[in-house]
Amino acid sequence: MKKKLIIYGASGHGKVAADIAKLNGYEDIIFYDDDQVKNKFGPFQVIHVFPEEKDYDLFIAIGDNKTRELISKRFDDIVTLIHPSAVIGEDVTLGNGVIVMANAVINPGTVIGDGTIINTCSSIDHDNIIGKYNHFSVASHSAGTVITGDRVFAGIGAVIVNNVSICDDVLIGAGGVVIDDIKEKGTYIGVPVKKK
Ligand SMILES: CC(C)(COP(=O)(O)OP(=O)(O)OC[C@H]1O[C@@H](n2cnc3c(N)ncnc32)[C@H](O)[C@@H]1OP(=O)(O)O)[C@@H](O)C(=O)NCCC(=O)NCCS
């Protein structure tokens, strides 16, 4: 039987998820989107109502952390997608609905919470505890023993040094370097980062 997948969210992020899903053996991929005007997304069909027959897997491809969390909580089972070029240490734990993109590296002892995006060429080093619905953007890096809360966004090229803890709902701007714990939610930019 064909492996079937519905990707929730016909967006750029969804397009990358579809590519990875194909490499994970999904042969029949369709998108779900609230936007009634979208009926086609590249080569993919877009549906606006979920089929009654539950013969498909589901992946939530919403870039915004909070929205992805809200939507994910409506569903029991969300698949995890891993690009074949990603390097994942043996005792790494990945939650439901995680996506690990091309050339990302997750080193041993790390836990990645539900719905987190580990984007292209990013790396999460050993013994990190990464919360739920985080997004580590393209080429962002966390060193060893980093802890993040939920809905943390690390912008493109952001760096988090070792042994740092970051609370819930923190956005680290593109290129930001985190050298100390962040205990208050908000947006942090610069080298080293300061609250915006
Ligand atoms: C931090 C961020 C969210 C701020 O966005 P914003 O609120 O729209 O901010 P603005 O563009 O209005 O900039 C406000 C000020 O912050 C500065 N600033 C913005 N982003 C910055 C960054 N990443 N690093 C350093 N300074 C930054 C701007 O230069 C500007 O400075 P000024 O007031 O002296 O002119 C955004 O710039 C950013 O870095 N987003 C990350 C995007 C990303 O990585 N996407 C990856 C997807 S895979």
Short mmCIF file of C-alpha atoms and ligand atoms in Angstrom, two decimals, residues 119 135 137-138 153-156 171-176 187-190 196, ligand 1:
data_model
loop_
_atom_site.label_atom_id
_atom_site.label_comp_id
_atom_site.label_asym_id
_atom_site.label_seq_id
_atom_site.Cartn_x
_atom_site.Cartn_y
_atom_site.Cartn_z
CA ASN A 119 16.32 23.47 9.95
CA HIS A 135 12.61 26.47 15.60
CA SER A 137 16.62 28.19 11.74
CA VAL A 138 19.01 27.50 8.90
CA PHE A 153 13.12 30.63 17.87
CA ALA A 154 16.81 30.79 16.94
CA GLY A 155 17.16 32.94 13.81
CA ILE A 156 19.34 32.11 10.84
CA LEU A 171 13.23 34.93 19.79
CA ILE A 172 16.94 35.16 19.01
CA GLY A 173 17.49 37.40 15.99
CA ALA A 174 19.45 36.37 12.90
CA GLY A 175 23.16 36.10 13.73
CA GLY A 176 22.60 36.60 17.47
CA THR A 187 13.36 39.29 21.35
CA TYR A 188 17.12 39.29 21.70
CA ILE A 189 19.56 40.57 19.05
CA GLY A 190 23.26 41.22 18.51
CA LYS A 196 15.40 44.42 21.95
C1 LIG B 1 15.08 40.23 15.26
C2 LIG B 1 14.00 40.45 14.24
C3 LIG B 1 12.79 39.54 14.52
C4 LIG B 1 13.56 41.91 14.34
O1 LIG B 1 12.60 42.20 13.40
P1 LIG B 1 11.81 43.60 13.50
O2 LIG B 1 11.12 43.71 14.82
O3 LIG B 1 10.99 43.71 12.26
O4 LIG B 1 12.99 44.66 13.55
P2 LIG B 1 13.39 45.77 12.49
O5 LIG B 1 13.76 45.15 11.17
O6 LIG B 1 12.34 46.84 12.52
O7 LIG B 1 14.73 46.36 13.13
C5 LIG B 1 14.72 47.11 14.33
C6 LIG B 1 16.16 47.40 14.71
O8 LIG B 1 16.81 46.17 15.10
C7 LIG B 1 17.95 45.91 14.26
N1 LIG B 1 17.94 44.45 14.00
C8 LIG B 1 16.94 43.72 13.48
N2 LIG B 1 17.29 42.43 13.42
C9 LIG B 1 18.56 42.35 13.88
C10 LIG B 1 19.45 41.28 14.05
N3 LIG B 1 19.10 40.03 13.73
N4 LIG B 1 20.66 41.56 14.57
C11 LIG B 1 21.02 42.81 14.90
N5 LIG B 1 20.19 43.88 14.77
C12 LIG B 1 18.99 43.64 14.25
C13 LIG B 1 17.69 46.71 12.99
O9 LIG B 1 18.91 47.02 12.36
C14 LIG B 1 17.02 47.93 13.57
O10 LIG B 1 17.99 48.78 14.14
P3 LIG B 1 17.82 50.39 14.19
O11 LIG B 1 16.59 50.64 15.01
O12 LIG B 1 19.08 50.85 14.84
O13 LIG B 1 17.65 50.81 12.77
C15 LIG B 1 14.47 40.12 12.78
O14 LIG B 1 15.30 41.14 12.26
C16 LIG B 1 15.23 38.80 12.71
O15 LIG B 1 16.44 38.70 12.96
N6 LIG B 1 14.45 37.75 12.34
C17 LIG B 1 14.98 36.43 12.17
C18 LIG B 1 14.57 35.90 10.81
C19 LIG B 1 15.20 34.57 10.53
O16 LIG B 1 16.27 34.23 11.00
N7 LIG B 1 14.50 33.76 9.77
C20 LIG B 1 15.00 32.43 9.47
C21 LIG B 1 13.98 31.56 8.85
S1 LIG B 1 14.71 29.96 8.50
#
